[in-house]
Short mmCIF file of C-alpha atoms in Angstrom, two decimals:
data_model
loop_
_atom_site.label_atom_id
_atom_site.label_comp_id
_atom_site.label_asym_id
_atom_site.label_seq_id
_atom_site.Cartn_x
_atom_site.Cartn_y
_atom_site.Cartn_z
CA MET A 1378 118.40 67.41 8.05
CA HIS A 1379 122.49 66.60 7.06
CA PHE A 1380 123.93 63.11 8.35
CA SER A 1381 128.37 63.67 8.54
CA LYS A 1382 130.92 60.67 7.41
CA ASN A 1383 130.73 58.91 10.34
CA THR A 1384 126.60 59.17 10.99
CA ILE A 1385 126.32 57.28 7.57
CA GLN A 1386 129.54 54.98 8.07
CA PHE A 1387 127.79 53.63 11.65
CA LEU A 1388 124.17 53.53 9.50
CA LYS A 1389 126.06 51.50 6.96
CA ARG A 1390 128.12 49.52 9.81
CA GLY A 1391 124.43 47.84 10.63
CA VAL A 1392 123.96 49.39 13.71
CA VAL A 1393 120.59 50.11 13.24
CA PHE A 1394 118.92 47.11 11.36
CA ALA A 1395 120.29 45.47 15.27
CA PHE A 1396 118.32 48.17 16.47
CA PHE A 1397 115.28 47.37 15.35
CA THR A 1398 115.44 43.37 14.99
CA ILE A 1399 115.48 44.33 18.98
CA PHE A 1400 112.06 45.52 19.37
CA LEU A 1401 110.34 43.17 16.16
CA SER A 1402 110.44 40.16 18.59
CA SER A 1403 107.08 39.94 19.82
CA PRO A 1404 104.73 37.50 21.18
CA PHE A 1405 101.14 38.56 19.48
CA SER A 1406 100.12 36.58 16.47
CA ILE A 1407 98.70 38.95 13.27
CA ILE A 1408 95.23 38.69 13.79
CA HIS A 1409 92.26 39.20 11.01
CA ALA A 1410 89.18 38.05 13.26
CA ALA A 1411 88.02 41.84 13.15
CA THR A 1412 88.30 44.71 12.63
CA VAL A 1413 89.21 47.84 15.59
CA ASP A 1414 85.32 49.27 14.07
CA GLU A 1415 83.60 46.04 14.81
CA LEU A 1416 85.65 45.64 18.01
CA ASN A 1417 84.56 48.85 19.71
CA GLU A 1418 80.90 48.36 18.14
CA GLN A 1419 81.00 45.34 20.07
CA ILE A 1420 82.34 46.73 23.27
CA ALA A 1421 79.84 48.79 22.82
CA LYS A 1422 77.05 46.95 23.31
CA ILE A 1423 78.77 45.57 25.75
CA THR A 1424 79.10 48.56 28.19
CA GLU A 1425 75.44 49.38 27.76
CA THR A 1426 74.73 45.81 29.25
CA LYS A 1427 76.63 46.53 32.10
CA ARG A 1428 74.54 49.95 32.96
CA GLN A 1429 71.63 48.11 32.78
CA LEU A 1430 72.77 45.40 35.06
CA GLU A 1431 74.26 48.15 37.67
CA GLU A 1432 71.05 49.47 37.27
CA GLU A 1433 69.06 46.25 38.23
CA ILE A 1434 71.96 44.94 40.68
CA ALA A 1435 71.34 49.28 42.29
CA THR A 1436 67.62 48.55 42.24
CA TYR A 1437 67.94 45.50 44.23
CA GLU A 1438 70.08 46.74 46.94
CA VAL A 1439 67.96 49.08 47.72
CA GLN A 1440 65.04 46.39 48.23
CA ILE A 1441 67.38 44.66 50.44
CA LYS A 1442 67.90 47.72 52.74
CA ASP A 1443 64.22 48.78 52.59
CA ILE A 1444 64.09 44.54 53.69
CA GLY A 1445 66.32 44.68 56.14
CA GLU A 1446 64.65 47.79 57.69
CA GLN A 1447 61.32 45.85 58.47
CA ALA A 1448 60.66 43.39 61.91
CA SER A 1449 62.64 40.55 61.52
CA THR A 1450 60.30 37.54 60.67
CA LEU A 1451 60.57 34.26 58.77
CA LYS A 1452 59.06 35.84 55.53
CA ASN A 1453 60.95 39.04 55.33
CA THR A 1454 63.89 36.91 55.97
CA ILE A 1455 63.41 34.16 53.04
CA LYS A 1456 62.64 37.70 51.13
CA ALA A 1457 65.47 39.44 52.04
CA LEU A 1458 67.66 36.13 50.76
CA ASP A 1459 65.75 35.61 47.71
CA THR A 1460 66.63 39.20 46.48
CA THR A 1461 69.80 38.34 47.31
CA ILE A 1462 70.21 35.21 45.11
CA LYS A 1463 68.88 37.70 42.70
CA LYS A 1464 71.77 39.98 43.40
CA ASN A 1465 74.02 37.72 43.28
CA ALA A 1466 73.54 35.87 40.13
CA LEU A 1467 73.33 39.29 38.68
CA ASP A 1468 76.98 40.48 40.09
CA ILE A 1469 78.40 37.06 38.18
CA LYS A 1470 76.44 38.72 35.04
CA LEU A 1471 78.13 41.70 35.23
CA ILE A 1472 81.13 39.80 36.08
CA GLN A 1473 80.91 37.85 33.05
CA ASN A 1474 80.26 40.95 31.33
CA ASN A 1475 82.98 42.95 32.66
CA ILE A 1476 85.25 40.03 31.47
CA ASP A 1477 83.71 39.61 27.64
CA SER A 1478 84.53 43.65 27.35
CA THR A 1479 88.82 42.86 28.76
CA GLN A 1480 88.75 39.76 26.33
CA LEU A 1481 87.46 42.43 23.26
CA GLN A 1482 90.16 45.07 24.39
CA ILE A 1483 93.11 42.55 24.64
CA LYS A 1484 92.13 41.70 21.36
CA GLU A 1485 91.62 45.53 20.06
CA LEU A 1486 94.79 45.92 21.78
CA ALA A 1487 96.80 43.10 19.42
CA ILE A 1488 95.81 44.75 16.36
CA ASN A 1489 96.90 47.43 17.27
CA ILE A 1490 100.54 45.62 18.43
CA ASN A 1491 100.67 44.08 15.08
CA LYS A 1492 99.87 47.25 13.04
CA ASN A 1493 103.00 48.92 15.08
CA ILE A 1494 104.88 45.38 13.89
CA ASN A 1495 103.94 45.90 10.64
CA LYS A 1496 105.14 49.95 10.92
CA ILE A 1497 108.39 48.81 12.31
CA ASN A 1498 109.47 46.44 9.55
CA ASN A 1499 108.02 48.53 6.63
CA GLY A 1500 110.58 51.01 8.16
CA THR A 1501 113.38 49.65 8.19
CA GLU A 1502 112.63 48.26 5.01
CA ALA A 1503 112.61 51.18 3.76
CA ILE A 1504 115.57 52.60 5.71
CA SER A 1505 117.48 49.12 4.09
CA SER A 1506 116.78 50.48 1.24
CA LEU A 1507 117.56 54.62 1.24
CA LEU A 1508 120.73 53.29 2.84
CA SER A 1509 121.48 50.94 -0.06
CA GLU A 1510 121.14 53.91 -2.67
CA LEU A 1511 123.25 56.23 -0.63
CA ASN A 1512 126.27 53.92 0.51
CA ALA A 1513 126.65 53.56 -3.75
CA TYR A 1514 127.49 57.49 -3.95
CA ASP A 1515 129.34 56.92 -1.17
CA ASN A 1516 131.54 54.37 -2.10
CA THR A 1517 133.12 56.64 -4.89
CA SER A 1518 134.81 60.05 -4.37
CA PHE A 1519 134.10 63.55 -5.21
CA ILE A 1520 135.91 63.77 -7.70
CA GLU A 1521 134.87 60.60 -9.10
CA ASN A 1522 131.12 61.69 -8.89
CA LEU A 1523 132.08 65.10 -10.03
CA LEU A 1524 133.77 63.39 -12.73
CA LEU A 1525 130.46 61.58 -13.92
CA TYR A 1526 128.91 64.53 -14.70
CA ASN A 1527 129.02 66.92 -17.75
CA ASP A 1528 128.17 69.55 -16.11
CA LEU A 1529 127.93 71.43 -12.58
CA SER A 1530 123.73 71.81 -12.55
CA GLU A 1531 123.82 67.75 -13.14
CA PHE A 1532 126.24 67.13 -9.65
CA TRP A 1533 124.61 69.80 -7.80
CA ASN A 1534 121.11 68.25 -8.90
CA GLN A 1535 122.70 64.82 -7.45
CA GLN A 1536 124.43 65.93 -4.03
CA GLN A 1537 120.53 67.99 -3.37
CA ASN A 1538 119.32 64.33 -3.94
CA ILE A 1539 121.98 62.59 -1.44
CA TYR A 1540 120.83 65.53 1.29
CA ILE A 1541 117.21 64.38 0.80
CA ILE A 1542 117.63 59.95 0.91
CA GLN A 1543 119.59 61.31 4.12
CA ASN A 1544 116.69 63.59 5.31
CA GLN A 1545 114.42 60.15 4.34
CA ILE A 1546 116.73 57.84 6.05
CA ALA A 1547 116.29 60.75 9.51
CA GLU A 1548 112.17 60.69 9.39
CA LYS A 1549 112.07 56.72 8.48
CA ILE A 1550 114.41 55.88 11.95
CA GLU A 1551 111.94 58.92 13.89
CA GLU A 1552 109.07 57.20 12.39
CA THR A 1553 109.91 53.88 13.26
CA ILE A 1554 111.26 55.17 16.55
CA ASP A 1555 107.88 56.39 17.34
CA ALA A 1556 106.38 53.31 16.16
CA LYS A 1557 108.50 51.19 18.73
CA VAL A 1558 107.29 53.33 21.60
CA VAL A 1559 103.86 53.01 20.61
CA LEU A 1560 104.30 49.61 20.39
CA GLU A 1561 106.31 48.21 24.02
CA SER A 1562 103.22 50.78 25.45
CA THR A 1563 100.53 48.86 24.03
CA LYS A 1564 102.50 45.69 24.79
CA GLU A 1565 102.16 46.98 28.78
CA LYS A 1566 98.21 47.85 28.48
CA THR A 1567 97.68 44.62 27.17
CA GLU A 1568 100.08 42.86 30.26
CA LYS A 1569 97.28 44.95 32.37
CA LYS A 1570 94.25 43.88 30.71
CA LYS A 1571 95.47 40.23 31.34
CA ASN A 1572 95.71 40.62 35.16
CA ASP A 1573 92.83 42.67 35.52
CA LEU A 1574 91.18 39.85 33.05
CA LEU A 1575 92.45 36.95 35.33
CA LYS A 1576 91.33 39.11 38.82
CA LEU A 1577 88.06 38.96 36.99
CA LYS A 1578 88.17 35.12 36.67
CA SER A 1579 88.69 34.77 40.33
CA ASN A 1580 86.35 36.61 41.18
CA LEU A 1581 83.93 35.09 39.16
CA LEU A 1582 84.53 31.97 40.54
CA ASP A 1583 84.17 33.65 44.33
CA LYS A 1584 80.94 35.10 43.63
CA THR A 1585 79.71 31.93 41.99
CA LYS A 1586 80.98 30.51 46.04
CA VAL A 1587 78.81 33.11 47.56
CA LEU A 1588 75.55 32.31 45.39
CA ASP A 1589 76.02 29.24 46.40
CA ILE A 1590 76.42 30.01 50.16
CA THR A 1591 73.61 32.17 49.96
CA LYS A 1592 71.35 29.38 48.74
CA LYS A 1593 72.67 26.53 51.26
CA GLU A 1594 71.37 29.45 53.93
CA LYS A 1595 67.79 29.56 52.88
CA ASN A 1596 67.45 26.26 52.36
CA LYS A 1597 68.55 25.26 55.52
CA LEU A 1598 66.42 28.36 57.16
CA LEU A 1599 63.86 26.75 55.52
CA ALA A 1600 64.57 22.90 56.83
CA ASP A 1601 65.45 23.93 60.52
CA THR A 1602 62.01 26.12 60.50
CA GLN A 1603 59.56 24.24 58.21
CA ASN A 1604 58.72 27.39 57.27
CA SER A 1605 57.07 28.03 60.18
CA GLU A 1606 57.33 31.42 61.97
CA ALA A 1607 56.40 30.50 65.14
CA SER A 1608 60.09 28.08 64.88
CA TYR A 1609 61.90 30.78 63.72
CA LYS A 1610 61.25 33.23 66.66
CA LYS A 1611 62.29 29.85 68.67
CA ILE A 1612 65.62 29.69 66.60
CA LEU A 1613 66.37 33.54 66.83
CA ALA A 1614 65.55 33.63 70.78
CA GLU A 1615 67.67 30.62 71.02
CA LYS A 1616 71.00 31.91 69.51
CA LYS A 1617 70.16 34.70 71.15
CA VAL A 1618 70.75 33.29 74.19
CA LEU A 1619 73.78 31.46 73.08
CA ALA A 1620 75.00 34.79 71.72
CA ASP A 1621 74.52 36.53 74.90
CA ALA A 1622 76.01 33.61 77.25
CA PHE A 1623 79.07 33.29 75.15
CA ASP A 1624 79.49 37.16 74.85
CA LYS A 1625 79.60 37.22 78.91
CA GLU A 1626 81.89 34.66 79.68
CA LEU A 1627 84.19 36.68 76.63
CA GLU A 1628 83.57 39.58 78.72
CA MET A 1629 84.85 38.13 82.01
CA PHE A 1630 88.15 36.10 80.28
CA GLU A 1631 88.98 39.23 78.57
CA SER A 1632 88.88 41.51 82.30
CA GLU A 1633 91.52 39.08 83.31
CA LEU A 1634 93.94 39.28 80.61
CA LYS A 1635 96.39 41.80 81.15
CA PHE A 1636 98.68 42.61 78.39
CA ALA A 1637 101.44 45.19 78.30
CA ILE A 1638 99.94 48.25 76.20
CA ASP A 1639 102.54 51.07 75.25
CA PRO A 1640 100.55 54.34 75.08
CA SER A 1641 102.95 55.88 72.76
CA SER A 1642 102.85 52.72 70.53
CA ILE A 1643 99.61 53.85 69.58
CA PRO A 1644 99.05 56.60 66.88
CA PRO A 1645 97.10 59.56 67.72
CA PHE A 1646 94.16 59.97 67.02
CA GLN A 1647 93.07 61.13 63.20
CA LYS A 1648 90.81 61.17 60.66
CA GLY A 1649 91.65 58.74 57.40
CA ILE A 1650 94.21 56.61 58.97
CA LEU A 1651 92.43 53.76 57.88
CA SER A 1652 90.04 53.59 54.63
CA TRP A 1653 86.68 52.16 54.80
CA PRO A 1654 86.78 48.49 54.43
CA LEU A 1655 83.99 48.41 51.84
CA ALA A 1656 83.20 50.47 48.96
CA SER A 1657 79.51 51.73 50.16
CA VAL A 1658 79.38 52.88 53.53
CA PHE A 1659 76.28 52.71 55.98
CA ILE A 1660 76.99 52.41 59.89
CA THR A 1661 74.50 50.73 61.26
CA SER A 1662 75.73 50.54 64.51
CA THR A 1663 78.35 52.27 65.84
CA PHE A 1664 81.74 51.70 68.91
CA GLY A 1665 80.33 51.90 72.52
CA PRO A 1666 77.98 50.53 74.95
CA ARG A 1667 75.02 49.02 73.51
CA TRP A 1668 72.96 46.22 74.98
CA GLY A 1669 74.47 46.83 78.48
CA ARG A 1670 77.99 45.95 77.28
CA LEU A 1671 80.50 47.31 75.02
CA HIS A 1672 79.82 46.90 71.15
CA ASN A 1673 83.74 46.67 70.18
CA GLY A 1674 83.57 47.35 67.02
CA VAL A 1675 81.52 49.43 64.05
CA ASP A 1676 79.01 47.43 62.16
CA PHE A 1677 78.19 48.09 58.83
CA ARG A 1678 75.21 47.41 56.56
CA ALA A 1679 76.62 45.09 53.61
CA SER A 1680 74.59 41.87 51.59
CA ILE A 1681 75.54 38.68 51.81
CA GLY A 1682 78.82 38.77 48.75
CA THR A 1683 79.57 42.73 49.30
CA ASP A 1684 83.62 43.20 49.18
CA ILE A 1685 85.52 43.19 51.98
CA LYS A 1686 88.87 45.95 51.81
CA ALA A 1687 91.33 45.96 54.14
CA ALA A 1688 91.18 49.29 55.83
CA LEU A 1689 95.46 49.45 55.34
CA SER A 1690 98.08 47.73 53.99
CA GLY A 1691 99.64 44.65 56.76
CA ILE A 1692 100.03 41.24 57.66
CA VAL A 1693 97.55 38.95 57.87
CA ARG A 1694 97.92 37.50 61.36
CA GLY A 1695 94.95 34.59 61.54
CA THR A 1696 91.94 33.79 60.03
CA GLY A 1697 88.88 31.30 61.51
CA ASP A 1698 85.23 30.37 61.72
CA THR A 1699 83.47 30.68 64.81
CA ASP A 1700 80.55 28.75 63.84
CA THR A 1701 82.54 25.13 63.31
CA VAL A 1702 82.05 25.17 67.35
CA CYS A 1703 79.60 26.37 67.78
CA ARG A 1704 77.22 28.30 65.67
CA GLY A 1705 75.57 31.73 65.66
CA ALA A 1706 77.68 32.63 68.71
CA SER A 1707 80.59 35.23 68.42
CA LEU A 1708 83.02 36.48 64.99
CA GLY A 1709 81.62 33.61 62.80
CA LYS A 1710 84.11 33.81 59.77
CA TRP A 1711 86.79 35.95 60.66
CA VAL A 1712 90.31 38.16 59.35
CA PHE A 1713 92.43 39.66 61.69
CA ILE A 1714 95.05 41.85 60.41
CA GLU A 1715 98.10 43.45 61.76
CA HIS A 1716 99.08 46.73 60.34
CA GLY A 1717 102.74 48.43 60.70
CA ASN A 1718 101.52 51.38 62.76
CA GLY A 1719 100.15 49.95 66.13
CA LEU A 1720 96.71 48.66 65.09
CA SER A 1721 95.52 45.61 63.97
CA THR A 1722 92.13 44.79 62.62
CA VAL A 1723 89.44 42.75 62.49
CA TYR A 1724 86.68 41.74 59.92
CA ALA A 1725 83.81 39.75 61.16
CA HIS A 1726 80.65 37.65 59.34
CA LEU A 1727 81.99 37.38 56.19
CA SER A 1728 80.41 34.34 54.14
CA LEU A 1729 83.81 33.41 52.15
CA ILE A 1730 87.68 34.64 53.35
CA LYS A 1731 90.00 35.73 50.18
CA VAL A 1732 93.46 35.73 52.65
CA THR A 1733 95.62 33.22 54.73
CA ALA A 1734 98.07 34.19 57.67
CA GLY A 1735 101.09 35.28 56.92
CA GLN A 1736 99.78 37.52 53.67
CA THR A 1737 101.18 40.39 53.12
CA VAL A 1738 97.57 42.73 52.18
CA SER A 1739 97.85 46.14 50.85
CA THR A 1740 94.96 49.07 51.57
CA GLY A 1741 92.00 48.92 49.74
CA GLN A 1742 93.18 44.79 48.72
CA LEU A 1743 90.44 42.09 48.96
CA VAL A 1744 90.16 39.90 52.49
CA GLY A 1745 86.74 38.53 52.09
CA PHE A 1746 82.78 38.76 51.17
CA SER A 1747 80.71 39.73 53.80
CA GLY A 1748 77.91 37.52 55.34
CA ASN A 1749 75.78 36.44 58.31
CA THR A 1750 78.18 34.26 60.01
CA GLY A 1751 78.37 34.13 63.85
CA ALA A 1752 76.29 36.58 66.52
CA SER A 1753 74.58 37.90 63.42
CA THR A 1754 70.86 39.01 63.34
CA GLY A 1755 71.14 39.88 59.80
CA PRO A 1756 74.05 40.47 56.61
CA HIS A 1757 76.63 43.19 58.02
CA LEU A 1758 80.17 43.43 58.51
CA HIS A 1759 81.92 44.08 61.92
CA PHE A 1760 84.95 45.68 62.06
CA SER A 1761 86.83 46.12 65.22
CA VAL A 1762 90.21 48.57 65.64
CA TYR A 1763 92.68 47.33 68.84
CA ALA A 1764 96.23 48.50 69.91
CA THR A 1765 98.00 45.69 68.11
CA GLN A 1766 99.75 44.92 71.71
CA GLY A 1767 96.89 44.96 73.21
CA VAL A 1768 95.59 41.55 70.88
CA ARG A 1769 96.66 38.07 70.73
CA ILE A 1770 95.07 35.32 69.03
CA MET A 1771 94.43 33.08 71.04
CA ASP A 1772 92.16 28.99 71.21
CA TYR A 1773 89.77 30.17 74.11
CA LYS A 1774 88.02 27.19 75.86
CA SER A 1775 84.29 27.84 75.50
CA LYS A 1776 82.31 26.20 78.40
CA VAL A 1777 78.94 27.38 76.86
CA CYS A 1778 79.52 25.84 73.75
CA LYS A 1779 81.16 22.83 75.18
CA GLY A 1780 84.56 23.76 72.63
CA THR A 1781 87.74 25.53 71.87
CA TYR A 1782 87.62 28.91 70.26
CA THR A 1783 90.61 30.36 67.90
CA MET A 1784 89.78 34.04 67.20
CA PRO A 1785 91.19 37.11 68.43
CA VAL A 1786 91.02 38.28 72.46
CA SER A 1787 92.04 41.71 73.90
CA ASP A 1788 92.32 43.19 77.27
CA SER A 1789 89.48 45.95 77.54
CA LYS A 1790 92.11 48.58 76.88
CA GLY A 1791 93.20 47.25 73.75
CA TYR A 1792 89.80 47.89 71.59
CA LEU A 1793 89.56 51.08 69.84
CA ASN A 1794 87.03 53.56 68.24
CA PRO A 1795 87.20 53.17 64.49
CA ALA A 1796 86.07 56.02 64.33
CA GLN A 1797 88.95 58.38 65.32
CA TYR A 1798 90.49 56.41 62.41
CA LEU A 1799 88.40 55.77 59.85
CA PRO A 1800 87.99 58.88 57.16
CA SER A 1801 85.16 61.75 58.34
CA LEU A 1802 81.69 60.44 58.64
CA LEU A 1803 80.17 63.38 56.49
CA LYS A 1804 81.73 61.26 53.65
CA ILE A 1805 79.14 58.49 54.80
#
């Protein structure tokens, strides 16, 4: 490559140096603590630990499923809680494992950042040196250069050296620009990993809270029953009577509601408009008649602490906990999301809520963790879909529970079958 006179003058004026100076600035300090090979070795060990933890967690999930399919006895309930506690403890270990892995990956990226910064520094120094050498030739006229040599062959050799220097400058510029591109890409990856790390640390705190909730639930159950099967059966019976009475009361109240619902505001039935609200899908109860009344949603099997996700982007219109008024009736801890397509969704029986009213959420975003709150005979997620015009968050005064609830209530025409909007059941 041959540089024109104008190009050489451009380089001499130092514009290229200012250009390279801009992207030399970096917030990352040079890391000498470990080599990339050492970090990769540590990451490989952590990855193997992750695999082992995931296998153990999967084993506990199977045990929880099997226990859930057995008779509802105090012994089985305690066994399920114990198994859930063990699983949640492993979840915490797995998250910590992922935190350790992410931190090592950030260190590895930082090493690569500094490596490319060094390449850029070396490149700019080399360019500076070559430009100085080229400048010495350029300050001498063609005639003066010709008269410096005894014969033309020496003169042409020198011109060839100038041509080589020009090519070397071009190569160094290209190498330095390439290093800059890699540097910026690595910086972006590092920032993403840092964000991932913050999410993992937040998730670690959440899972720790869920574990504490599960332990408290077990301790309360043992205290209430005094480890007596008869006492447990009595508590279950009383809870069912209360839940049934409240459901009838709510059903009567909702039957009197007359919300105006424009049919055109409801999107046509189409599979996949909504996403599954949890990663592993197993439906335990569908939408429709059940136990003499309408089951107004879909129940998914979900052990305590399972991540619950928004089925579609939207705005959180409210959250609440019916257990604060009457423990063991209705939704328990719930999240209500209004979507922009005429649909709204509710996620109920949660152990921990992770969103607040007014918050905008995206499809798949964590909204809470599954639990066993409200009128729940075992840990699961209750998921309801509504025509947005047919549902309101209202204060409802209950005679059964002698208190006032704040919860979503719907005109009977406002309930929609979630199966008509969720992905195909063949994917279960």
